[in-house]
PDB file of C-alpha atoms in Angstrom:
ATOM      1  CA  MET A   5     114.597  98.443  99.791  1.00 43.00           C
ATOM      2  CA  PHE A   6     113.190  98.926  96.516  1.00 46.00           C
ATOM      3  CA  ASN A   7     114.773 101.216  93.682  1.00 48.00           C
ATOM      4  CA  THR A   8     112.844 104.956  94.113  1.00 48.00           C
ATOM      5  CA  LYS A   9     113.893 108.407  92.967  1.00 49.00           C
ATOM      6  CA  GLN A  10     113.118 111.675  95.582  1.00 46.00           C
ATOM      7  CA  ALA A  11     112.206 114.919  93.453  1.00 42.00           C
ATOM      8  CA  GLU A  12     113.435 117.977  93.903  1.00 36.00           C
ATOM      9  CA  SER A  13     109.994 120.232  94.123  1.00 36.00           C
ATOM     10  CA  LYS A  14     107.800 117.347  96.065  1.00 44.00           C
ATOM     11  CA  SER A  15     108.588 114.998  98.790  1.00 43.00           C
ATOM     12  CA  THR A  16     107.524 112.039  97.050  1.00 53.00           C
ATOM     13  CA  TYR A  17     108.983 108.708  95.587  1.00 67.00           C
ATOM     14  CA  LEU A  18     108.830 107.316  92.318  1.00 78.00           C
ATOM     15  CA  ARG A  19     109.269 104.378  91.431  1.00 85.00           C
ATOM     16  CA  GLN A  20     111.952 103.833  89.028  1.00 82.00           C
ATOM     17  CA  ASP A  21     111.137 100.439  88.182  1.00 85.00           C
ATOM     18  CA  VAL A  22     107.454 101.292  87.015  1.00 84.00           C
ATOM     19  CA  ASP A  23     106.532 102.035  83.334  1.00 84.00           C
ATOM     20  CA  TYR A  24     103.373 104.019  83.747  1.00 84.00           C
ATOM     21  CA  ILE A  25     101.784 104.446  79.950  1.00 85.00           C
ATOM     22  CA  ALA A  26     102.604 100.685  80.508  1.00 81.00           C
ATOM     23  CA  TRP A  27     100.926  99.924  84.068  1.00 81.00           C
ATOM     24  CA  GLN A  28      98.294 102.281  82.440  1.00 85.00           C
ATOM     25  CA  ARG A  29      96.734  99.596  79.794  1.00 85.00           C
ATOM     26  CA  PHE A  30      97.683  96.774  81.673  1.00 83.00           C
ATOM     27  CA  ASN A  31      94.545  98.780  83.980  1.00 83.00           C
ATOM     28  CA  ARG A  32      92.604  99.123  81.131  1.00 86.00           C
ATOM     29  CA  ILE A  33      93.055  95.843  79.746  1.00 85.00           C
ATOM     30  CA  HIS A  34      92.393  93.891  82.826  1.00 84.00           C
ATOM     31  CA  ALA A  35      89.945  96.169  84.603  1.00 88.00           C
ATOM     32  CA  LEU A  36      87.336  93.804  85.311  1.00 91.00           C
ATOM     33  CA  SER A  37      90.181  90.656  85.933  1.00 87.00           C
ATOM     34  CA  GLU A  38      90.276  88.933  89.108  1.00 89.00           C
ATOM     35  CA  PRO A  39      92.321  85.965  89.524  1.00 86.00           C
ATOM     36  CA  PHE A  40      92.256  82.778  91.482  1.00 86.00           C
ATOM     37  CA  ILE A  41      95.009  84.110  93.933  1.00 88.00           C
ATOM     38  CA  TRP A  42      93.602  88.517  93.598  1.00 91.00           C
ATOM     39  CA  GLN A  43      89.829  86.961  95.424  1.00 93.00           C
ATOM     40  CA  GLU A  44      92.522  85.375  98.256  1.00 94.00           C
ATOM     41  CA  VAL A  45      94.113  88.390  99.229  1.00 96.00           C
ATOM     42  CA  GLN A  46      90.888  90.216  99.004  1.00 97.00           C
ATOM     43  CA  SER A  47      89.333  87.441 101.485  1.00 97.00           C
ATOM     44  CA  ARG A  48      92.304  87.386 104.221  1.00 97.00           C
ATOM     45  CA  LEU A  49      92.271  91.514 103.909  1.00 97.00           C
ATOM     46  CA  HIS A  50      87.997  91.349 104.526  1.00 97.00           C
ATOM     47  CA  ASP A  51      88.830  89.502 107.917  1.00 97.00           C
ATOM     48  CA  ARG A  52      90.933  92.058 109.967  1.00 96.00           C
ATOM     49  CA  LEU A  53      87.816  94.239 109.470  1.00 97.00           C
ATOM     50  CA  ASP A  54      87.076  91.942 112.077  1.00 95.00           C
ATOM     51  CA  MET A  55      89.690  94.114 114.376  1.00 93.00           C
ATOM     52  CA  PHE A  56      88.041  97.061 113.638  1.00 93.00           C
ATOM     53  CA  THR A  57      85.304  99.201 116.419  1.00 89.00           C
ATOM     54  CA  VAL A  58      84.841 101.645 113.470  1.00 85.00           C
ATOM     55  CA  ILE A  59      80.778 101.033 111.784  1.00 92.00           C
ATOM     56  CA  PRO A  60      81.518 103.233 108.756  1.00 96.00           C
ATOM     57  CA  GLN A  61      78.730 105.342 106.646  1.00 95.00           C
ATOM     58  CA  ARG A  62      81.134 106.022 103.845  1.00 97.00           C
ATOM     59  CA  ILE A  63      83.233 103.404 102.487  1.00 97.00           C
ATOM     60  CA  LEU A  64      85.562 103.571  99.367  1.00 98.00           C
ATOM     61  CA  ASN A  65      86.343 100.033  97.837  1.00 98.00           C
ATOM     62  CA  VAL A  66      89.242 100.808  95.135  1.00 96.00           C
ATOM     63  CA  THR A  67      90.078  99.588  92.024  1.00 90.00           C
ATOM     64  CA  THR A  68      87.317  97.268  92.543  1.00 91.00           C
ATOM     65  CA  ARG A  69      87.340  94.909  89.490  1.00 91.00           C
ATOM     66  CA  ALA A  70      84.726  92.503  89.168  1.00 93.00           C
ATOM     67  CA  GLY A  71      82.916  94.767  91.672  1.00 93.00           C
ATOM     68  CA  THR A  72      83.066  91.068  94.331  1.00 94.00           C
ATOM     69  CA  GLY A  73      84.773  93.381  97.144  1.00 95.00           C
ATOM     70  CA  ALA A  74      81.868  96.417  97.284  1.00 95.00           C
ATOM     71  CA  ILE A  75      79.381  93.395  97.421  1.00 93.00           C
ATOM     72  CA  LYS A  76      81.230  91.715 100.486  1.00 95.00           C
ATOM     73  CA  LEU A  77      81.416  95.053 102.278  1.00 95.00           C
ATOM     74  CA  ALA A  78      77.657  96.169 101.501  1.00 93.00           C
ATOM     75  CA  LYS A  79      76.859  93.119 102.674  1.00 91.00           C
ATOM     76  CA  ARG A  80      79.088  93.806 105.936  1.00 94.00           C
ATOM     77  CA  TYR A  81      78.638  97.191 106.026  1.00 94.00           C
ATOM     78  CA  PRO A  82      74.999  96.668 105.085  1.00 90.00           C
ATOM     79  CA  LYS A  83      73.878 100.953 106.427  1.00 90.00           C
ATOM     80  CA  ALA A  84      77.065 102.186 104.625  1.00 94.00           C
ATOM     81  CA  HIS A  85      76.860 104.204 101.519  1.00 95.00           C
ATOM     82  CA  ILE A  86      80.144 102.166  99.017  1.00 96.00           C
ATOM     83  CA  LEU A  87      81.929 103.788  96.418  1.00 97.00           C
ATOM     84  CA  ALA A  88      83.426 100.854  94.026  1.00 96.00           C
ATOM     85  CA  GLN A  89      85.889 103.316  91.792  1.00 96.00           C
ATOM     86  CA  CYS A  90      86.582 101.347  88.948  1.00 95.00           C
ATOM     87  CA  MET A  91      89.512 101.247  86.106  1.00 92.00           C
ATOM     88  CA  THR A  92      87.733 102.352  83.341  1.00 93.00           C
ATOM     89  CA  THR A  93      84.261 103.834  82.747  1.00 94.00           C
ATOM     90  CA  ALA A  94      83.474 100.706  80.113  1.00 94.00           C
ATOM     91  CA  ALA A  95      83.553  98.884  84.025  1.00 95.00           C
ATOM     92  CA  VAL A  96      81.501 101.613  85.182  1.00 95.00           C
ATOM     93  CA  ASN A  97      79.106 100.209  82.713  1.00 93.00           C
ATOM     94  CA  HIS A  98      79.834  96.520  82.862  1.00 93.00           C
ATOM     95  CA  LEU A  99      79.333  96.340  86.396  1.00 92.00           C
ATOM     96  CA  GLN A 100      75.805  98.784  86.247  1.00 89.00           C
ATOM     97  CA  VAL A 101      74.492  96.256  83.408  1.00 88.00           C
ATOM     98  CA  PHE A 102      75.643  93.301  86.211  1.00 88.00           C
ATOM     99  CA  TYR A 103      75.006  94.661  89.790  1.00 86.00           C
ATOM    100  CA  LYS A 104      70.856  95.979  88.187  1.00 80.00           C
ATOM    101  CA  ILE A 105      68.736  95.444  91.264  1.00 61.00           C
ATOM    102  CA  THR A 106      65.361  93.913  89.305  1.00 52.00           C
ATOM    103  CA  ARG A 107      62.084  94.217  89.485  1.00 49.00           C
ATOM    104  CA  LEU A 108      61.416  91.327  91.588  1.00 50.00           C
ATOM    105  CA  GLN A 109      64.210  92.187  93.576  1.00 55.00           C
ATOM    106  CA  LYS A 110      62.792  95.630  94.765  1.00 54.00           C
ATOM    107  CA  LEU A 111      59.362  93.994  95.010  1.00 55.00           C
ATOM    108  CA  TYR A 112      60.853  91.637  97.620  1.00 53.00           C
ATOM    109  CA  ASN A 113      62.664  93.968  99.332  1.00 58.00           C
ATOM    110  CA  CYS A 114      58.990  95.837  99.616  1.00 60.00           C
ATOM    111  CA  PHE A 115      57.408  93.130 101.274  1.00 58.00           C
ATOM    112  CA  THR A 116      60.975  92.128 103.596  1.00 55.00           C
ATOM    113  CA  ARG A 117      61.456  96.442 104.379  1.00 55.00           C
ATOM    114  CA  SER A 118      65.152  95.102 103.496  1.00 56.00           C
ATOM    115  CA  LYS A 119      68.353  97.257 101.128  1.00 55.00           C
ATOM    116  CA  SER A 120      69.572  95.245  98.817  1.00 57.00           C
ATOM    117  CA  PRO A 121      73.436  95.853  99.513  1.00 56.00           C
ATOM    118  CA  TYR A 122      73.762  96.935  95.190  1.00 61.00           C
ATOM    119  CA  THR A 123      71.349  99.917  96.033  1.00 66.00           C
ATOM    120  CA  LEU A 124      74.165 101.032  98.587  1.00 84.00           C
ATOM    121  CA  ILE A 125      76.855 100.584  95.885  1.00 92.00           C
ATOM    122  CA  THR A 126      78.036 103.162  93.464  1.00 93.00           C
ATOM    123  CA  TRP A 127      80.190 102.184  90.641  1.00 95.00           C
ATOM    124  CA  SER A 128      82.805 105.288  89.043  1.00 95.00           C
ATOM    125  CA  ASP A 129      85.732 105.258  87.325  1.00 95.00           C
ATOM    126  CA  THR A 130      86.435 109.015  89.477  1.00 95.00           C
ATOM    127  CA  VAL A 131      85.821 109.764  93.239  1.00 95.00           C
ATOM    128  CA  PRO A 132      84.978 113.215  94.275  1.00 92.00           C
ATOM    129  CA  LYS A 133      87.642 115.090  95.755  1.00 85.00           C
ATOM    130  CA  HIS A 134      86.055 116.753  98.243  1.00 87.00           C
ATOM    131  CA  THR A 135      84.190 113.519 100.234  1.00 93.00           C
ATOM    132  CA  GLN A 136      85.625 111.975 102.871  1.00 96.00           C
ATOM    133  CA  TYR A 137      85.220 108.238 103.709  1.00 97.00           C
ATOM    134  CA  ASP A 138      85.514 106.377 106.913  1.00 97.00           C
ATOM    135  CA  LEU A 139      87.032 103.505 105.542  1.00 98.00           C
ATOM    136  CA  ILE A 140      89.363 102.500 102.184  1.00 98.00           C
ATOM    137  CA  VAL A 141      90.140  99.635 101.383  1.00 98.00           C
ATOM    138  CA  CYS A 142      92.701  98.174  98.254  1.00 97.00           C
ATOM    139  CA  ASN A 143      93.035  95.010  97.243  1.00 96.00           C
ATOM    140  CA  LEU A 144      96.570  94.136  95.835  1.00 93.00           C
ATOM    141  CA  SER A 145      96.956  97.419  93.543  1.00 90.00           C
ATOM    142  CA  LEU A 146      98.989  99.348  95.485  1.00 93.00           C
ATOM    143  CA  THR A 147     101.576  96.663  94.983  1.00 91.00           C
ATOM    144  CA  HIS A 148     102.478  99.093  91.026  1.00 87.00           C
ATOM    145  CA  THR A 149     101.354 102.036  92.030  1.00 90.00           C
ATOM    146  CA  PRO A 150     104.199 104.537  90.438  1.00 88.00           C
ATOM    147  CA  ASN A 151     104.476 106.573  93.093  1.00 92.00           C
ATOM    148  CA  PRO A 152     102.752 104.270  96.150  1.00 94.00           C
ATOM    149  CA  VAL A 153     103.173 108.096  98.981  1.00 94.00           C
ATOM    150  CA  LYS A 154     101.431 110.086  96.161  1.00 94.00           C
ATOM    151  CA  GLN A 155      98.624 107.880  96.335  1.00 95.00           C
ATOM    152  CA  LEU A 156      98.581 106.705 100.304  1.00 96.00           C
ATOM    153  CA  ARG A 157      98.479 111.448 100.387  1.00 96.00           C
ATOM    154  CA  VAL A 158      95.587 111.128  98.020  1.00 95.00           C
ATOM    155  CA  TRP A 159      93.800 108.381 100.577  1.00 97.00           C
ATOM    156  CA  ALA A 160      94.965 110.614 103.312  1.00 96.00           C
ATOM    157  CA  ASP A 161      92.883 113.844 102.219  1.00 96.00           C
ATOM    158  CA  LEU A 162      89.592 111.552 101.308  1.00 97.00           C
ATOM    159  CA  LEU A 163      89.924 109.721 105.290  1.00 97.00           C
ATOM    160  CA  ALA A 164      87.941 110.942 108.143  1.00 96.00           C
ATOM    161  CA  PRO A 165      89.070 112.001 110.662  1.00 95.00           C
ATOM    162  CA  GLY A 166      89.568 108.713 112.741  1.00 94.00           C
ATOM    163  CA  GLY A 167      89.094 106.495 109.643  1.00 96.00           C
ATOM    164  CA  VAL A 168      90.676 103.036 108.547  1.00 97.00           C
ATOM    165  CA  LEU A 169      93.499 103.131 105.041  1.00 98.00           C
ATOM    166  CA  LEU A 170      93.261  99.261 105.003  1.00 98.00           C
ATOM    167  CA  PHE A 171      95.553  97.851 101.939  1.00 98.00           C
ATOM    168  CA  SER A 172      97.072  93.953 100.586  1.00 97.00           C
ATOM    169  CA  ALA A 173     100.042  94.257  98.592  1.00 96.00           C
ATOM    170  CA  PHE A 174     102.460  91.741  97.089  1.00 94.00           C
ATOM    171  CA  GLY A 175     106.065  91.499  98.157  1.00 94.00           C
ATOM    172  CA  PRO A 176     109.494  90.870  97.872  1.00 93.00           C
ATOM    173  CA  ASP A 177     109.237  87.263  97.741  1.00 92.00           C
ATOM    174  CA  THR A 178     106.570  86.491  95.633  1.00 90.00           C
ATOM    175  CA  GLY A 179     107.727  84.086  92.379  1.00 86.00           C
ATOM    176  CA  ARG A 180     111.577  84.038  93.903  1.00 87.00           C
ATOM    177  CA  SER A 181     111.178  80.794  92.072  1.00 84.00           C
ATOM    178  CA  MET A 182     110.158  82.012  88.774  1.00 83.00           C
ATOM    179  CA  ARG A 183     112.382  85.033  89.174  1.00 83.00           C
ATOM    180  CA  LEU A 184     115.510  82.321  88.812  1.00 85.00           C
ATOM    181  CA  ALA A 185     114.171  80.081  86.869  1.00 84.00           C
ATOM    182  CA  ALA A 186     114.126  82.762  84.045  1.00 80.00           C
ATOM    183  CA  GLN A 187     117.461  83.589  84.698  1.00 82.00           C
ATOM    184  CA  GLN A 188     118.182  79.975  84.774  1.00 83.00           C
ATOM    185  CA  ALA A 189     116.977  80.656  80.555  1.00 82.00           C
ATOM    186  CA  GLY A 190     118.615  83.293  79.450  1.00 82.00           C
ATOM    187  CA  TRP A 191     116.572  86.054  80.415  1.00 77.00           C
ATOM    188  CA  THR A 192     118.731  88.934  81.019  1.00 77.00           C
ATOM    189  CA  THR A 193     115.671  91.763  81.649  1.00 75.00           C
ATOM    190  CA  PRO A 194     113.186  91.633  84.711  1.00 76.00           C
ATOM    191  CA  ILE A 195     110.348  89.057  83.878  1.00 73.00           C
ATOM    192  CA  GLY A 196     108.248  92.322  86.419  1.00 76.00           C
ATOM    193  CA  THR A 197     108.475  95.104  88.782  1.00 80.00           C
ATOM    194  CA  ASP A 198     110.617  94.969  92.038  1.00 84.00           C
ATOM    195  CA  PHE A 199     108.231  94.540  94.889  1.00 90.00           C
ATOM    196  CA  ILE A 200     108.307  97.191  97.801  1.00 93.00           C
ATOM    197  CA  ASP A 201     108.921  95.438 101.184  1.00 94.00           C
ATOM    198  CA  MET A 202     107.166  95.687 104.644  1.00 94.00           C
ATOM    199  CA  HIS A 203     108.314  98.189 106.521  1.00 93.00           C
ATOM    200  CA  ASP A 204     108.559 100.570 103.306  1.00 94.00           C
ATOM    201  CA  TYR A 205     105.457 100.387 103.271  1.00 96.00           C
ATOM    202  CA  GLY A 206     105.340 101.231 106.858  1.00 95.00           C
ATOM    203  CA  ASP A 207     107.644 104.181 106.083  1.00 94.00           C
ATOM    204  CA  MET A 208     105.098 105.530 103.238  1.00 95.00           C
ATOM    205  CA  MET A 209     102.496 105.490 105.559  1.00 96.00           C
ATOM    206  CA  VAL A 210     104.474 108.057 108.304  1.00 95.00           C
ATOM    207  CA  GLN A 211     104.736 109.925 105.555  1.00 94.00           C
ATOM    208  CA  ALA A 212     101.211 110.488 103.933  1.00 95.00           C
ATOM    209  CA  GLY A 213     100.721 111.607 107.499  1.00 94.00           C
ATOM    210  CA  LEU A 214      98.641 108.955 108.809  1.00 96.00           C
ATOM    211  CA  SER A 215      98.341 107.618 112.321  1.00 95.00           C
ATOM    212  CA  THR A 216      99.986 104.289 113.812  1.00 95.00           C
ATOM    213  CA  PRO A 217     100.791 101.870 110.622  1.00 96.00           C
ATOM    214  CA  VAL A 218     100.400  98.557 111.295  1.00 96.00           C
ATOM    215  CA  THR A 219     101.802  96.360 108.797  1.00 96.00           C
ATOM    216  CA  ASP A 220     101.991  92.412 108.470  1.00 95.00           C
ATOM    217  CA  VAL A 221     103.104  89.633 106.211  1.00 96.00           C
ATOM    218  CA  ASP A 222     101.320  85.886 105.930  1.00 96.00           C
ATOM    219  CA  ARG A 223     102.726  84.273 102.902  1.00 95.00           C
ATOM    220  CA  ALA A 224     100.948  81.855 100.036  1.00 94.00           C
ATOM    221  CA  LYS A 225     101.450  78.441  97.749  1.00 91.00           C
ATOM    222  CA  LEU A 226      99.939  78.037  94.823  1.00 88.00           C
ATOM    223  CA  THR A 227     100.034  74.996  93.052  1.00 87.00           C
ATOM    224  CA  TYR A 228      99.826  74.707  89.193  1.00 83.00           C
ATOM    225  CA  THR A 229      99.128  71.939  86.516  1.00 80.00           C
ATOM    226  CA  GLY A 230     100.975  72.835  84.124  1.00 77.00           C
ATOM    227  CA  VAL A 231     103.100  76.415  82.816  1.00 79.00           C
ATOM    228  CA  GLN A 232      99.994  77.816  80.803  1.00 76.00           C
ATOM    229  CA  SER A 233      97.836  78.118  83.303  1.00 78.00           C
ATOM    230  CA  LEU A 234     100.403  80.126  85.622  1.00 78.00           C
ATOM    231  CA  ARG A 235     100.811  82.095  82.499  1.00 74.00           C
ATOM    232  CA  GLN A 236      97.400  83.009  82.484  1.00 74.00           C
ATOM    233  CA  ASP A 237      97.213  84.244  86.461  1.00 73.00           C
ATOM    234  CA  CYS A 238     100.362  85.971  85.783  1.00 71.00           C
ATOM    235  CA  ILE A 239      99.368  87.765  82.760  1.00 67.00           C
ATOM    236  CA  GLY A 240      95.576  88.775  84.440  1.00 63.00           C
ATOM    237  CA  LEU A 241      97.580  89.251  88.249  1.00 64.00           C
ATOM    238  CA  MET A 242     100.420  91.330  87.469  1.00 61.00           C
ATOM    239  CA  GLY A 243     101.914  91.605  84.116  1.00 67.00           C
ATOM    240  CA  ASN A 244     105.298  92.790  82.695  1.00 76.00           C
ATOM    241  CA  PHE A 245     105.652  96.517  82.989  1.00 75.00           C
ATOM    242  CA  HIS A 246     109.482  96.681  84.578  1.00 78.00           C
ATOM    243  CA  SER A 247     111.135  99.824  82.684  1.00 73.00           C
ATOM    244  CA  HIS A 248     113.980  97.622  81.774  1.00 71.00           C
ATOM    245  CA  ARG A 249     111.873  95.388  80.499  1.00 72.00           C
ATOM    246  CA  LEU A 250     112.030  92.980  76.803  1.00 70.00           C
ATOM    247  CA  MET A 251     110.402  94.964  74.585  1.00 68.00           C
ATOM    248  CA  GLY A 252     110.327  92.702  71.701  1.00 64.00           C
ATOM    249  CA  LEU A 253     109.469  88.124  72.286  1.00 65.00           C
ATOM    250  CA  ALA A 254     111.743  86.923  74.444  1.00 69.00           C
ATOM    251  CA  GLY A 255     111.740  83.662  71.379  1.00 69.00           C
ATOM    252  CA  LYS A 256     110.578  80.374  71.188  1.00 75.00           C
ATOM    253  CA  ALA A 257     113.866  78.541  72.292  1.00 77.00           C
ATOM    254  CA  ARG A 258     113.932  80.580  75.297  1.00 74.00           C
ATOM    255  CA  PHE A 259     110.207  79.751  76.168  1.00 72.00           C
ATOM    256  CA  GLN A 260     110.694  76.701  75.795  1.00 77.00           C
ATOM    257  CA  ARG A 261     113.607  76.602  78.079  1.00 80.00           C
ATOM    258  CA  LEU A 262     112.176  78.838  81.605  1.00 76.00           C
ATOM    259  CA  LYS A 263     108.532  75.992  80.307  1.00 76.00           C
ATOM    260  CA  ASN A 264     111.389  73.085  80.696  1.00 80.00           C
ATOM    261  CA  ILE A 265     112.828  74.502  83.695  1.00 79.00           C
ATOM    262  CA  LEU A 266     109.813  75.156  85.371  1.00 79.00           C
ATOM    263  CA  ASN A 267     108.221  71.641  83.922  1.00 76.00           C
ATOM    264  CA  SER A 268     110.798  70.369  86.262  1.00 77.00           C
ATOM    265  CA  GLU A 269     109.422  70.967  89.360  1.00 71.00           C
ATOM    266  CA  THR A 270     106.612  68.846  90.390  1.00 70.00           C
ATOM    267  CA  PRO A 271     104.590  69.648  91.476  1.00 80.00           C
ATOM    268  CA  LEU A 272     104.779  73.505  90.046  1.00 84.00           C
ATOM    269  CA  VAL A 273     104.239  75.389  92.848  1.00 85.00           C
ATOM    270  CA  ILE A 274     105.153  79.146  92.889  1.00 86.00           C
ATOM    271  CA  GLU A 275     105.002  81.299  96.141  1.00 90.00           C
ATOM    272  CA  PHE A 276     103.221  84.642  97.657  1.00 92.00           C
ATOM    273  CA  GLU A 277     104.490  86.821  99.756  1.00 95.00           C
ATOM    274  CA  LEU A 278     101.152  89.192 100.865  1.00 97.00           C
ATOM    275  CA  ILE A 279     101.443  92.673 102.194  1.00 97.00           C
ATOM    276  CA  PHE A 280      98.763  94.136 104.912  1.00 98.00           C
ATOM    277  CA  GLY A 281      98.698  97.665 105.961  1.00 97.00           C
ATOM    278  CA  HIS A 282      96.591  99.846 107.744  1.00 97.00           C
ATOM    279  CA  ALA A 283      96.400 103.279 109.467  1.00 97.00           C
ATOM    280  CA  PHE A 284      94.473 105.830 110.855  1.00 96.00           C
ATOM    281  CA  LYS A 285      93.845 109.581 110.090  1.00 96.00           C
ATOM    282  CA  PRO A 286      94.503 111.251 112.348  1.00 93.00           C
ATOM    283  CA  ILE A 287      91.921 113.181 114.326  1.00 87.00           C
ATOM    284  CA  ASN A 288      93.664 116.346 115.674  1.00 73.00           C
ATOM    285  CA  ARG A 289      96.095 118.252 113.374  1.00 55.00           C
ATOM    286  CA  HIS A 290      98.769 118.042 116.536  1.00 47.00           C
ATOM    287  CA  LEU A 291      98.645 114.775 116.257  1.00 46.00           C
ATOM    288  CA  THR A 292     100.151 114.411 112.475  1.00 45.00           C
ATOM    289  CA  ASN A 293     103.077 117.067 113.373  1.00 43.00           C
ATOM    290  CA  THR A 294     103.577 114.757 116.111  1.00 41.00           C
ATOM    291  CA  LEU A 295     104.269 111.630 114.233  1.00 40.00           C
ATOM    292  CA  ASN A 296     106.037 112.860 110.726  1.00 44.00           C
ATOM    293  CA  THR A 297     108.464 114.165 114.209  1.00 39.00           C
ATOM    294  CA  ASP A 298     108.306 111.221 115.632  1.00 43.00           C
ATOM    295  CA  LYS A 299     107.754 108.621 112.472  1.00 45.00           C
ATOM    296  CA  LYS A 300     106.915 105.259 114.293  1.00 46.00           C
ATOM    297  CA  ILE A 301     105.815 102.664 113.066  1.00 47.00           C
ATOM    298  CA  SER A 302     104.323  98.700 114.245  1.00 50.00           C
ATOM    299  CA  HIS A 303     105.514  95.675 112.751  1.00 52.00           C
ATOM    300  CA  ILE A 304     103.219  92.916 114.572  1.00 54.00           C
ATOM    301  CA  SER A 305     103.551  88.818 113.223  1.00 54.00           C
ATOM    302  CA  LEU A 306     100.576  87.458 111.883  1.00 53.00           C
ATOM    303  CA  ASN A 307      99.798  85.323 114.206  1.00 58.00           C
ATOM    304  CA  SER A 308      99.257  88.113 117.137  1.00 57.00           C
ATOM    305  CA  VAL A 309      96.743  90.429 114.229  1.00 51.00           C
ATOM    306  CA  LYS A 310      94.742  86.734 113.663  1.00 55.00           C
ATOM    307  CA  ASP A 311      94.634  86.051 117.192  1.00 60.00           C
ATOM    308  CA  THR A 312      92.756  89.063 118.215  1.00 55.00           C
ATOM    309  CA  LEU A 313      89.868  87.973 115.490  1.00 57.00           C
ATOM    310  CA  PRO A 314      86.449  87.150 116.458  1.00 52.00           C
ATOM    311  CA  SER A 315      86.790  83.899 115.730  1.00 52.00           C
ATOM    312  CA  ARG A 316      90.008  82.614 116.904  1.00 50.00           C
ATOM    313  CA  ARG A 317      88.879  83.971 120.695  1.00 46.00           C
ATOM    314  CA  GLN A 318      87.846  81.234 123.163  1.00 48.00           C
ATOM    315  CA  THR A 319      84.517  81.719 124.423  1.00 44.00           C
ATOM    316  CA  PRO A 320      84.380  81.389 128.089  1.00 42.00           C
TER     317      PRO A 320
END
């Protein structure tokens, strides 16, 4: 269970392990970064779209970063209008230029009578409050959100009745060996935020008013050639904005001890616990009231999810 504080006036939960200002600074600095593991989780997240029969007309791609997720969604759903939420205005300007339609592409579209997926994407750092979406896709950004229940409620309000929320996040086993190595090297302060458990995400979706929430866990391991490459991935992917983190420099001696401990493992392997969740927007208010009363949550195995994918079904 993660450390939270329930507000007296609002039924929301504030994470005590996240420094909100540091979290915002991290998002501004790394607004366009997509490390390998980020792209890998995104690919696995998109694979889960095969389970849904919903054909979305409007899609919200949360925290799009370099925009690869929005482009893949546009290719999967060529008739859907996609809002790609960027972290900063600078990121919006960069992606608008980077994915700008050229005259050659427009000429090709004219002859083939097909639309480029880029024309269906709107890059923006804000999300209109009164627009509803049939599908909301969020890759990893919920992992460090200071108020996850509040964020889920915002997405629930943005979903059209019957719409789908699909997200991914890191679980508690992520980087376990690295945390242990830091303790052995003399770290007495956290080297990262506390990751939320799969079951907690299920409870949060219920509290947000979403129906039939489902969560499952996948696992991955990355092998690094050295500590420096691992450090770069950690900086660009997770950072450290724990409210009780070390505010000064770690010091050469302590950092060298950490490097020695990590380099003693051959090869250098870091584990990731990947949580995937989805839920639906209730079609009527009566269903919402029933869900808030019963609070039934489903937790299924990864193999059960994969067996439902069309690629895994046996053809007669």
